[in-house]
PDB file of C-alpha atoms (C1' of nucleotides) in Angstrom:
ATOM      1  CA  MET Y1476      16.748 -32.163 -15.244  1.00  0.00           C
ATOM      2  CA  ASN Y1477      13.630 -33.843 -14.532  1.00  0.00           C
ATOM      3  CA  THR Y1478       9.813 -32.687 -16.081  1.00  0.00           C
ATOM      4  CA  ALA Y1479       9.074 -29.006 -16.869  1.00  0.00           C
ATOM      5  CA  THR Y1480       8.018 -27.965 -13.007  1.00  0.00           C
ATOM      6  CA  SER Y1481      10.444 -29.485 -11.377  1.00  0.00           C
ATOM      7  CA  THR Y1482      12.327 -27.690  -8.808  1.00  0.00           C
ATOM      8  CA  ARG Y1483       9.423 -25.905  -7.546  1.00  0.00           C
ATOM      9  CA  ASP Y1484       6.037 -25.543  -8.132  1.00  0.00           C
ATOM     10  CA  LEU Y1485       5.224 -21.747  -7.447  1.00  0.00           C
ATOM     11  CA  ALA Y1486       2.038 -20.667  -5.532  1.00  0.00           C
ATOM     12  CA  HIS Y1487      -0.014 -18.312  -7.788  1.00  0.00           C
ATOM     13  CA  PRO Y1488      -3.784 -16.815  -6.671  1.00  0.00           C
ATOM     14  CA  THR Y1489      -6.562 -18.411  -8.867  1.00  0.00           C
ATOM     15  CA  ARG Y1490      -8.668 -15.840 -10.534  1.00  0.00           C
ATOM     16  CA  ASP Y1491     -10.961 -16.113  -7.661  1.00  0.00           C
ATOM     17  CA  GLU Y1492      -8.699 -15.536  -4.842  1.00  0.00           C
ATOM     18  CA  ILE Y1493      -7.560 -11.931  -6.759  1.00  0.00           C
ATOM     19  CA  ARG Y1494      -8.510  -9.072  -4.312  1.00  0.00           C
ATOM     20  CA  LEU Y1495      -8.466  -5.551  -5.583  1.00  0.00           C
ATOM     21  CA  GLU Y1496      -6.752  -4.469  -2.166  1.00  0.00           C
ATOM     22  CA  GLY Y1497      -4.072  -6.614  -2.918  1.00  0.00           C
ATOM     23  CA  VAL Y1498      -3.248  -5.752  -6.331  1.00  0.00           C
ATOM     24  CA  LEU Y1499      -3.701  -1.873  -5.426  1.00  0.00           C
ATOM     25  CA  HIS Y1500      -1.334  -2.406  -2.867  1.00  0.00           C
ATOM     26  CA  ALA Y1501       0.931  -4.495  -4.892  1.00  0.00           C
ATOM     27  CA  LEU Y1502       1.530  -1.417  -7.335  1.00  0.00           C
ATOM     28  CA  SER Y1503       1.587   0.967  -4.751  1.00  0.00           C
ATOM     29  CA  ASP Y1504       5.557   0.082  -4.243  1.00  0.00           C
ATOM     30  CA  PRO Y1505       7.639   2.632  -7.631  1.00  0.00           C
ATOM     31  CA  MET Y1506       9.629  -0.799  -7.722  1.00  0.00           C
ATOM     32  CA  ARG Y1507       7.057  -2.872  -8.286  1.00  0.00           C
ATOM     33  CA  LEU Y1508       5.046  -0.430 -10.742  1.00  0.00           C
ATOM     34  CA  LEU Y1509       8.355   0.047 -12.708  1.00  0.00           C
ATOM     35  CA  ILE Y1510       8.757  -3.800 -13.102  1.00  0.00           C
ATOM     36  CA  VAL Y1511       4.915  -4.076 -14.301  1.00  0.00           C
ATOM     37  CA  ARG Y1512       5.538  -1.163 -16.693  1.00  0.00           C
ATOM     38  CA  GLU Y1513       8.413  -2.767 -18.132  1.00  0.00           C
ATOM     39  CA  MET Y1514       6.172  -6.047 -18.243  1.00  0.00           C
ATOM     40  CA  ALA Y1515       3.579  -4.604 -19.988  1.00  0.00           C
ATOM     41  CA  VAL Y1516       5.586  -2.935 -22.891  1.00  0.00           C
ATOM     42  CA  ALA Y1517       7.196  -6.332 -23.627  1.00  0.00           C
ATOM     43  CA  GLU Y1518       4.712  -8.752 -24.995  1.00  0.00           C
ATOM     44  CA  THR Y1519       7.358 -11.658 -24.278  1.00  0.00           C
ATOM     45  CA  GLU Y1520       7.461 -13.005 -20.809  1.00  0.00           C
ATOM     46  CA  LEU Y1521      11.011 -11.719 -19.278  1.00  0.00           C
ATOM     47  CA  ALA Y1522      13.333 -13.031 -16.638  1.00  0.00           C
ATOM     48  CA  CYS Y1523      13.929 -11.659 -13.244  1.00  0.00           C
ATOM     49  CA  SER Y1524      17.208 -10.942 -14.484  1.00  0.00           C
ATOM     50  CA  TYR Y1525      16.194  -8.646 -17.520  1.00  0.00           C
ATOM     51  CA  PHE Y1526      15.108  -5.796 -14.883  1.00  0.00           C
ATOM     52  CA  THR Y1527      17.992  -3.817 -13.518  1.00  0.00           C
ATOM     53  CA  LEU Y1528      16.671  -2.213 -10.739  1.00  0.00           C
ATOM     54  CA  PRO Y1529      18.347   0.029  -7.828  1.00  0.00           C
ATOM     55  CA  VAL Y1530      17.995  -2.486  -5.257  1.00  0.00           C
ATOM     56  CA  THR Y1531      19.622  -5.892  -4.913  1.00  0.00           C
ATOM     57  CA  LYS Y1532      18.628  -9.064  -5.796  1.00  0.00           C
ATOM     58  CA  SER Y1533      16.947 -10.108  -2.637  1.00  0.00           C
ATOM     59  CA  THR Y1534      14.690  -7.480  -2.729  1.00  0.00           C
ATOM     60  CA  THR Y1535      14.257  -8.048  -6.156  1.00  0.00           C
ATOM     61  CA  THR Y1536      12.959 -11.381  -5.869  1.00  0.00           C
ATOM     62  CA  HIS Y1537      10.690  -9.915  -2.966  1.00  0.00           C
ATOM     63  CA  HIS Y1538       9.061  -7.800  -4.896  1.00  0.00           C
ATOM     64  CA  PHE Y1539       8.511 -10.661  -7.718  1.00  0.00           C
ATOM     65  CA  ARG Y1540       7.015 -12.670  -4.925  1.00  0.00           C
ATOM     66  CA  VAL Y1541       4.610  -9.578  -3.949  1.00  0.00           C
ATOM     67  CA  LEU Y1542       3.392  -9.307  -7.411  1.00  0.00           C
ATOM     68  CA  ARG Y1543       2.955 -12.932  -7.737  1.00  0.00           C
ATOM     69  CA  GLU Y1544       1.032 -13.308  -4.682  1.00  0.00           C
ATOM     70  CA  SER Y1545      -1.473 -10.806  -5.325  1.00  0.00           C
ATOM     71  CA  GLY Y1546      -2.370 -12.345  -8.772  1.00  0.00           C
ATOM     72  CA  VAL Y1547      -0.616  -9.779 -10.674  1.00  0.00           C
ATOM     73  CA  ILE Y1548       1.984 -11.497 -12.765  1.00  0.00           C
ATOM     74  CA  ARG Y1549       2.419 -14.955 -13.377  1.00  0.00           C
ATOM     75  CA  GLN Y1550       6.242 -16.570 -12.639  1.00  0.00           C
ATOM     76  CA  ALA Y1551       7.337 -19.791 -14.358  1.00  0.00           C
ATOM     77  CA  TYR Y1552      11.175 -21.356 -14.050  1.00  0.00           C
ATOM     78  CA  ARG Y1553      12.928 -22.216 -17.928  1.00  0.00           C
ATOM     79  CA  GLY Y1554      16.478 -23.576 -16.481  1.00  0.00           C
ATOM     80  CA  THR Y1555      17.840 -21.516 -14.451  1.00  0.00           C
ATOM     81  CA  ALA Y1556      15.723 -18.460 -15.329  1.00  0.00           C
ATOM     82  CA  LYS Y1557      12.570 -17.366 -14.248  1.00  0.00           C
ATOM     83  CA  LEU Y1558       9.900 -15.858 -16.688  1.00  0.00           C
ATOM     84  CA  ASN Y1559       7.419 -13.097 -15.677  1.00  0.00           C
ATOM     85  CA  GLY Y1560       4.384 -12.199 -17.480  1.00  0.00           C
ATOM     86  CA  LEU Y1561       1.327  -9.727 -16.525  1.00  0.00           C
ATOM     87  CA  ARG Y1562      -2.144 -11.757 -15.872  1.00  0.00           C
ATOM     88  CA  ARG Y1563      -3.798  -9.539 -18.376  1.00  0.00           C
ATOM     89  CA  GLU Y1564      -6.695 -11.871 -18.809  1.00  0.00           C
ATOM     90  CA  ASP Y1565      -7.144 -12.417 -15.514  1.00  0.00           C
ATOM     91  CA  LEU Y1566      -7.098  -8.984 -14.373  1.00  0.00           C
ATOM     92  CA  ASP Y1567      -9.500  -7.862 -17.115  1.00  0.00           C
ATOM     93  CA  ALA Y1568     -11.602 -10.210 -16.188  1.00  0.00           C
ATOM     94  CA  LEU Y1569     -11.735  -9.016 -12.640  1.00  0.00           C
ATOM     95  CA  PHE Y1570     -11.214  -5.370 -12.946  1.00  0.00           C
ATOM     96  CA  PRO Y1571     -12.009  -4.295 -16.056  1.00  0.00           C
ATOM     97  CA  GLY Y1572      -9.973  -1.961 -17.910  1.00  0.00           C
ATOM     98  CA  LEU Y1573      -8.161  -1.233 -14.293  1.00  0.00           C
ATOM     99  CA  ILE Y1574      -4.874  -2.271 -15.162  1.00  0.00           C
ATOM    100  CA  GLU Y1575      -4.518  -0.419 -18.145  1.00  0.00           C
ATOM    101  CA  ARG Y1576      -5.703   2.677 -16.407  1.00  0.00           C
ATOM    102  CA  VAL Y1577      -2.896   2.293 -14.267  1.00  0.00           C
ATOM    103  CA  LEU Y1578      -0.479   1.656 -16.758  1.00  0.00           C
ATOM    104  CA  GLU Y1579      -1.536   5.045 -18.491  1.00  0.00           C
ATOM    105  CA  ALA Y1580      -1.486   6.699 -15.532  1.00  0.00           C
ATOM    106  CA  ALA Y1581       1.984   5.891 -14.451  1.00  0.00           C
ATOM    107  CA  ALA Y1582       3.394   6.625 -18.082  1.00  0.00           C
ATOM    108  CA  LEU Y1583       1.893  10.015 -17.882  1.00  0.00           C
ATOM    109  CA  GLU Y1584       3.287  10.796 -14.692  1.00  0.00           C
ATOM    110  CA  ALA Y1585       6.417   9.608 -15.477  1.00  0.00           C
ATOM    111  CA  ASP Y1586       6.026  12.033 -18.521  1.00  0.00           C
ATOM    112  CA  ARG Y1587       4.788  14.847 -15.918  1.00  0.00           C
ATOM    113  CA  LEU Y1588       7.933  14.238 -13.539  1.00  0.00           C
ATOM    114  CA  GLY Y1589      10.292  13.553 -16.371  1.00  0.00           C
ATOM    115  CA  THR Y1590      11.278  10.843 -14.145  1.00  0.00           C
ATOM    116  CA  ASP Y1591      11.861   7.200 -15.586  1.00  0.00           C
ATOM    117  CA  GLY Y1592      11.263   6.584 -19.495  1.00  0.00           C
TER     118      GLY Y1592
ATOM    119  CA  MET R 196     -14.338  32.080  16.832  1.00  0.00           C
ATOM    120  CA  ASN R 197     -12.492  33.951  14.395  1.00  0.00           C
ATOM    121  CA  THR R 198     -12.612  33.974  10.751  1.00  0.00           C
ATOM    122  CA  ALA R 199     -13.615  31.043   8.073  1.00  0.00           C
ATOM    123  CA  THR R 200     -10.929  29.213   8.120  1.00  0.00           C
ATOM    124  CA  SER R 201      -9.570  29.896  11.619  1.00  0.00           C
ATOM    125  CA  THR R 202      -9.054  27.002  13.723  1.00  0.00           C
ATOM    126  CA  ARG R 203      -7.119  24.938  10.843  1.00  0.00           C
ATOM    127  CA  ASP R 204      -5.789  24.993   7.577  1.00  0.00           C
ATOM    128  CA  LEU R 205      -6.049  21.353   6.000  1.00  0.00           C
ATOM    129  CA  ALA R 206      -3.114  20.609   4.074  1.00  0.00           C
ATOM    130  CA  HIS R 207      -4.042  19.551   0.716  1.00  0.00           C
ATOM    131  CA  PRO R 208      -1.513  18.630  -1.907  1.00  0.00           C
ATOM    132  CA  THR R 209      -1.696  20.816  -4.928  1.00  0.00           C
ATOM    133  CA  ARG R 210      -2.729  19.039  -8.280  1.00  0.00           C
ATOM    134  CA  ASP R 211       0.870  18.567  -9.245  1.00  0.00           C
ATOM    135  CA  GLU R 212       2.015  17.369  -5.868  1.00  0.00           C
ATOM    136  CA  ILE R 213      -0.333  14.018  -6.133  1.00  0.00           C
ATOM    137  CA  ARG R 214       1.300  10.947  -6.649  1.00  0.00           C
ATOM    138  CA  LEU R 215      -0.078   7.977  -8.423  1.00  0.00           C
ATOM    139  CA  GLU R 216       1.944   5.577  -5.894  1.00  0.00           C
ATOM    140  CA  GLY R 217       0.032   7.435  -2.875  1.00  0.00           C
ATOM    141  CA  VAL R 218      -3.208   7.501  -4.465  1.00  0.00           C
ATOM    142  CA  LEU R 219      -2.778   3.598  -4.945  1.00  0.00           C
ATOM    143  CA  HIS R 220      -1.374   2.969  -1.395  1.00  0.00           C
ATOM    144  CA  ALA R 221      -4.549   5.165   0.001  1.00  0.00           C
ATOM    145  CA  LEU R 222      -6.895   2.903  -1.836  1.00  0.00           C
ATOM    146  CA  SER R 223      -5.415  -0.010  -0.973  1.00  0.00           C
ATOM    147  CA  ASP R 224      -6.896  -0.395   2.521  1.00  0.00           C
ATOM    148  CA  PRO R 225     -10.299  -1.984   2.641  1.00  0.00           C
ATOM    149  CA  MET R 226     -11.423   1.005   5.026  1.00  0.00           C
ATOM    150  CA  ARG R 227     -10.234   3.779   2.933  1.00  0.00           C
ATOM    151  CA  LEU R 228     -11.349   2.095  -0.528  1.00  0.00           C
ATOM    152  CA  LEU R 229     -15.059   1.899   1.681  1.00  0.00           C
ATOM    153  CA  ILE R 230     -14.838   5.420   2.490  1.00  0.00           C
ATOM    154  CA  VAL R 231     -14.187   6.483  -1.527  1.00  0.00           C
ATOM    155  CA  ARG R 232     -16.850   4.555  -2.608  1.00  0.00           C
ATOM    156  CA  GLU R 233     -19.566   5.910  -0.437  1.00  0.00           C
ATOM    157  CA  MET R 234     -18.346   9.274  -1.341  1.00  0.00           C
ATOM    158  CA  ALA R 235     -18.463   8.722  -4.902  1.00  0.00           C
ATOM    159  CA  VAL R 236     -21.769   7.726  -4.543  1.00  0.00           C
ATOM    160  CA  ALA R 237     -23.024  10.482  -2.704  1.00  0.00           C
ATOM    161  CA  GLU R 238     -22.469  13.678  -4.945  1.00  0.00           C
ATOM    162  CA  THR R 239     -22.677  16.426  -1.798  1.00  0.00           C
ATOM    163  CA  GLU R 240     -19.657  16.393   0.499  1.00  0.00           C
ATOM    164  CA  LEU R 241     -19.765  14.138   3.599  1.00  0.00           C
ATOM    165  CA  ALA R 242     -19.292  14.872   7.246  1.00  0.00           C
ATOM    166  CA  CYS R 243     -16.632  11.967   8.675  1.00  0.00           C
ATOM    167  CA  SER R 244     -19.274  11.096  10.965  1.00  0.00           C
ATOM    168  CA  TYR R 245     -21.736  10.710   8.011  1.00  0.00           C
ATOM    169  CA  PHE R 246     -19.307   6.844   8.099  1.00  0.00           C
ATOM    170  CA  THR R 247     -19.684   4.250  10.496  1.00  0.00           C
ATOM    171  CA  LEU R 248     -16.778   1.887   9.748  1.00  0.00           C
ATOM    172  CA  PRO R 249     -16.085  -0.881  12.388  1.00  0.00           C
ATOM    173  CA  VAL R 250     -13.185   0.892  13.795  1.00  0.00           C
ATOM    174  CA  THR R 251     -12.790   4.102  16.040  1.00  0.00           C
ATOM    175  CA  LYS R 252     -12.625   7.898  15.228  1.00  0.00           C
ATOM    176  CA  SER R 253      -9.263   8.217  16.033  1.00  0.00           C
ATOM    177  CA  THR R 254      -8.662   5.628  13.547  1.00  0.00           C
ATOM    178  CA  THR R 255     -11.256   7.266  10.910  1.00  0.00           C
ATOM    179  CA  THR R 256      -9.655  10.602  11.481  1.00  0.00           C
ATOM    180  CA  HIS R 257      -6.172   8.890  10.459  1.00  0.00           C
ATOM    181  CA  HIS R 258      -7.893   7.358   7.273  1.00  0.00           C
ATOM    182  CA  PHE R 259      -9.202  10.422   6.478  1.00  0.00           C
ATOM    183  CA  ARG R 260      -6.058  12.293   6.638  1.00  0.00           C
ATOM    184  CA  VAL R 261      -4.300   9.609   4.532  1.00  0.00           C
ATOM    185  CA  LEU R 262      -6.729  10.040   1.955  1.00  0.00           C
ATOM    186  CA  ARG R 263      -6.196  13.927   1.710  1.00  0.00           C
ATOM    187  CA  GLU R 264      -2.804  14.199   2.328  1.00  0.00           C
ATOM    188  CA  SER R 265      -2.620  11.460  -1.061  1.00  0.00           C
ATOM    189  CA  GLY R 266      -4.769  13.973  -2.759  1.00  0.00           C
ATOM    190  CA  VAL R 267      -7.675  11.766  -3.139  1.00  0.00           C
ATOM    191  CA  ILE R 268     -10.243  13.771  -1.137  1.00  0.00           C
ATOM    192  CA  ARG R 269     -10.592  17.532  -0.149  1.00  0.00           C
ATOM    193  CA  GLN R 270     -11.779  18.411   3.681  1.00  0.00           C
ATOM    194  CA  ALA R 271     -13.196  21.475   4.696  1.00  0.00           C
ATOM    195  CA  TYR R 272     -14.200  22.485   7.850  1.00  0.00           C
ATOM    196  CA  ARG R 273     -17.823  24.016   8.369  1.00  0.00           C
ATOM    197  CA  GLY R 274     -18.936  24.132  11.887  1.00  0.00           C
ATOM    198  CA  THR R 275     -18.133  21.407  14.202  1.00  0.00           C
ATOM    199  CA  ALA R 276     -18.093  19.048  11.127  1.00  0.00           C
ATOM    200  CA  LYS R 277     -15.400  18.428   8.408  1.00  0.00           C
ATOM    201  CA  LEU R 278     -16.946  18.089   4.700  1.00  0.00           C
ATOM    202  CA  ASN R 279     -15.341  15.168   2.583  1.00  0.00           C
ATOM    203  CA  GLY R 280     -15.377  15.792  -1.208  1.00  0.00           C
ATOM    204  CA  LEU R 281     -13.628  13.123  -3.932  1.00  0.00           C
ATOM    205  CA  ARG R 282     -11.113  15.465  -5.808  1.00  0.00           C
ATOM    206  CA  ARG R 283     -12.326  14.164  -9.429  1.00  0.00           C
ATOM    207  CA  GLU R 284     -11.468  16.389 -11.453  1.00  0.00           C
ATOM    208  CA  ASP R 285      -7.759  16.587 -10.147  1.00  0.00           C
ATOM    209  CA  LEU R 286      -7.484  12.967 -10.290  1.00  0.00           C
ATOM    210  CA  ASP R 287      -9.158  12.567 -13.708  1.00  0.00           C
ATOM    211  CA  ALA R 288      -6.916  15.303 -14.921  1.00  0.00           C
ATOM    212  CA  LEU R 289      -3.554  13.321 -13.692  1.00  0.00           C
ATOM    213  CA  PHE R 290      -5.292   9.665 -13.920  1.00  0.00           C
ATOM    214  CA  PRO R 291      -8.089   9.619 -16.807  1.00  0.00           C
ATOM    215  CA  GLY R 292     -10.235   7.182 -15.849  1.00  0.00           C
ATOM    216  CA  LEU R 293      -8.319   5.229 -13.188  1.00  0.00           C
ATOM    217  CA  ILE R 294     -11.074   6.627  -9.882  1.00  0.00           C
ATOM    218  CA  GLU R 295     -13.725   4.882 -12.038  1.00  0.00           C
ATOM    219  CA  ARG R 296     -12.326   2.235 -12.882  1.00  0.00           C
ATOM    220  CA  VAL R 297     -11.217   1.492  -9.185  1.00  0.00           C
ATOM    221  CA  LEU R 298     -14.469   2.150  -8.109  1.00  0.00           C
ATOM    222  CA  GLU R 299     -16.298  -0.022 -10.619  1.00  0.00           C
ATOM    223  CA  ALA R 300     -13.814  -2.590  -9.911  1.00  0.00           C
ATOM    224  CA  ALA R 301     -14.698  -2.387  -5.662  1.00  0.00           C
ATOM    225  CA  ALA R 302     -18.303  -2.882  -7.098  1.00  0.00           C
ATOM    226  CA  LEU R 303     -18.039  -5.909  -9.370  1.00  0.00           C
ATOM    227  CA  GLU R 304     -15.461  -7.238  -6.236  1.00  0.00           C
ATOM    228  CA  ALA R 305     -18.046  -6.337  -3.380  1.00  0.00           C
ATOM    229  CA  ASP R 306     -20.647  -8.129  -5.891  1.00  0.00           C
ATOM    230  CA  ARG R 307     -18.585 -11.261  -6.296  1.00  0.00           C
ATOM    231  CA  LEU R 308     -17.988 -11.735  -2.968  1.00  0.00           C
ATOM    232  CA  GLY R 309     -21.008 -10.795  -1.827  1.00  0.00           C
ATOM    233  CA  THR R 310     -19.752  -8.159   0.806  1.00  0.00           C
ATOM    234  CA  ASP R 311     -20.787  -5.179   1.426  1.00  0.00           C
ATOM    235  CA  GLY R 312     -23.362  -3.337  -0.626  1.00  0.00           C
TER     236      GLY R 312
ATOM    237  C1'  DG Z 874     -21.355  30.870  30.412  1.00  0.00           C
ATOM    238  C1'  DC Z 875     -21.909  26.032  30.227  1.00  0.00           C
ATOM    239  C1'  DC Z 876     -22.328  21.843  28.127  1.00  0.00           C
ATOM    240  C1'  DA Z 877     -22.660  18.589  24.374  1.00  0.00           C
ATOM    241  C1'  DA Z 878     -20.695  16.862  19.546  1.00  0.00           C
ATOM    242  C1'  DA Z 879     -17.605  16.578  15.954  1.00  0.00           C
ATOM    243  C1'  DC Z 880     -12.836  15.841  15.619  1.00  0.00           C
ATOM    244  C1'  DT Z 881      -7.950  16.338  16.419  1.00  0.00           C
ATOM    245  C1'  DA Z 882      -3.286  15.306  18.792  1.00  0.00           C
ATOM    246  C1'  DC Z 883      -0.166  12.179  20.712  1.00  0.00           C
ATOM    247  C1'  DG Z 884       1.211   8.326  22.540  1.00  0.00           C
ATOM    248  C1'  DA Z 885       1.504   3.366  22.510  1.00  0.00           C
ATOM    249  C1'  DC Z 886       1.497  -1.110  20.269  1.00  0.00           C
ATOM    250  C1'  DG Z 887       1.530  -5.159  17.332  1.00  0.00           C
ATOM    251  C1'  DA Z 888       2.452  -6.433  12.451  1.00  0.00           C
ATOM    252  C1'  DG Z 889       4.231  -5.732   8.248  1.00  0.00           C
ATOM    253  C1'  DC Z 890       7.202  -3.909   4.400  1.00  0.00           C
ATOM    254  C1'  DG Z 891      11.194  -2.822   1.962  1.00  0.00           C
ATOM    255  C1'  DT Z 892      15.818  -3.106   2.246  1.00  0.00           C
ATOM    256  C1'  DC Z 893      20.085  -5.758   2.853  1.00  0.00           C
ATOM    257  C1'  DG Z 894      23.792  -9.619   3.539  1.00  0.00           C
ATOM    258  C1'  DT Z 895      25.178 -13.879   3.505  1.00  0.00           C
ATOM    259  C1'  DA Z 896      24.627 -18.535   2.363  1.00  0.00           C
ATOM    260  C1'  DC Z 897      22.221 -22.361   0.021  1.00  0.00           C
ATOM    261  C1'  DG Z 898      20.071 -24.610  -4.291  1.00  0.00           C
ATOM    262  C1'  DA Z 899      19.230 -25.737  -9.192  1.00  0.00           C
ATOM    263  C1'  DT Z 900      20.317 -25.516 -13.919  1.00  0.00           C
ATOM    264  C1'  DA Z 901      23.479 -25.285 -17.690  1.00  0.00           C
ATOM    265  C1'  DG Z 902      27.274 -25.800 -20.409  1.00  0.00           C
ATOM    266  C1'  DA Z 903      32.218 -26.926 -20.377  1.00  0.00           C
TER     267       DA Z 903
ATOM    268  C1'  DT B 917      32.505 -33.027 -12.505  1.00  0.00           C
ATOM    269  C1'  DC B 918      33.380 -28.349 -11.969  1.00  0.00           C
ATOM    270  C1'  DT B 919      31.799 -23.538 -12.435  1.00  0.00           C
ATOM    271  C1'  DA B 920      29.001 -19.867 -13.409  1.00  0.00           C
ATOM    272  C1'  DT B 921      24.341 -18.300 -13.464  1.00  0.00           C
ATOM    273  C1'  DC B 922      20.166 -16.983 -11.745  1.00  0.00           C
ATOM    274  C1'  DG B 923      17.366 -17.072  -7.952  1.00  0.00           C
ATOM    275  C1'  DT B 924      15.825 -18.409  -3.314  1.00  0.00           C
ATOM    276  C1'  DA B 925      15.824 -18.834   1.963  1.00  0.00           C
ATOM    277  C1'  DC B 926      16.535 -16.852   6.172  1.00  0.00           C
ATOM    278  C1'  DG B 927      17.417 -13.852   9.409  1.00  0.00           C
ATOM    279  C1'  DA B 928      18.486  -8.753  10.405  1.00  0.00           C
ATOM    280  C1'  DC B 929      17.491  -3.781  10.900  1.00  0.00           C
ATOM    281  C1'  DG B 930      14.693   0.384  10.740  1.00  0.00           C
ATOM    282  C1'  DC B 931      10.845   2.526   9.345  1.00  0.00           C
ATOM    283  C1'  DT B 932       5.642   3.014   8.344  1.00  0.00           C
ATOM    284  C1'  DC B 933       1.361   1.502   9.254  1.00  0.00           C
ATOM    285  C1'  DG B 934      -3.494   0.246  11.040  1.00  0.00           C
ATOM    286  C1'  DT B 935      -5.199   0.242  15.424  1.00  0.00           C
ATOM    287  C1'  DC B 936      -6.621   2.119  20.044  1.00  0.00           C
ATOM    288  C1'  DG B 937      -7.203   5.181  24.350  1.00  0.00           C
ATOM    289  C1'  DT B 938      -7.045   9.049  26.531  1.00  0.00           C
ATOM    290  C1'  DA B 939      -6.966  13.782  26.754  1.00  0.00           C
ATOM    291  C1'  DG B 940      -8.189  18.376  24.337  1.00  0.00           C
ATOM    292  C1'  DT B 941      -9.927  21.939  21.079  1.00  0.00           C
ATOM    293  C1'  DT B 942     -13.092  24.089  18.601  1.00  0.00           C
ATOM    294  C1'  DT B 943     -17.892  25.288  17.437  1.00  0.00           C
ATOM    295  C1'  DG B 944     -22.920  25.342  18.126  1.00  0.00           C
ATOM    296  C1'  DG B 945     -27.010  25.738  21.026  1.00  0.00           C
ATOM    297  C1'  DC B 946     -29.026  26.539  25.290  1.00  0.00           C
TER     298       DC B 946
END
DNA sequence: GCCAAACTACGACGAGCGTCGTACGATAGA
DNA sequence: TCTATCGTACGACGCTCGTCGTAGTTTGGC
């Protein structure tokens, strides 16, 4: 048990480094879009283990990394868990209203297709 | 020279078949985002040859097909040319405000990075 | 009928993605 | 200290993507 960010300093892009193409690509995967949607609903930060995706843990880790490296989410260790949160402020500053519309569109589509919930 | 849609009936997804993931993926490529941006500025439908992209014609054709098959654009032959137009109505009906935000975000980013125009 | 222009089809190639499994590292609690 | 939990690293596999080049098809005009 060392200091807070002991084990591993996770690399996040700064706000300036976030690219629209990267964000769109990150959101264009069904699994990742699902993750982001669940994350948007919950106001608190969620551990990776909270999400029960139909893929293995390795794959889940991969998706979280893509989301973090594209600037969509923020990750931080807390004990054995890793907390995840949307970078709403940064995203809204760079791309006003975009995330909100994507989330809205995803909800509408889920409704329309009867998939997900 | 046969009837109007002689040579080739271009396959377009119906409104119901358009998927958010597909649209986001289509927009996540720099070339395609560029195409869509130019298309959004011009109100009229544009021929493929209008766009001067830093890739070959084969590649351009490929990108236009991706855009069409994902439901982002509409294509129709007119003589030797092929006219392209955004499917704004369908997209707005399915994903209200989404395209507008993406275009806005792309413009902001281009401004921010000093790229493009 | 012939040619130029616009776009397509097809095959190829290298790169990247999404997925998995196994082995590993770090933390918390008993 | 031992162990269970949470997440990572690494390599692998198949598939898709973005790109190109060449050859071909359709259309319009001369």
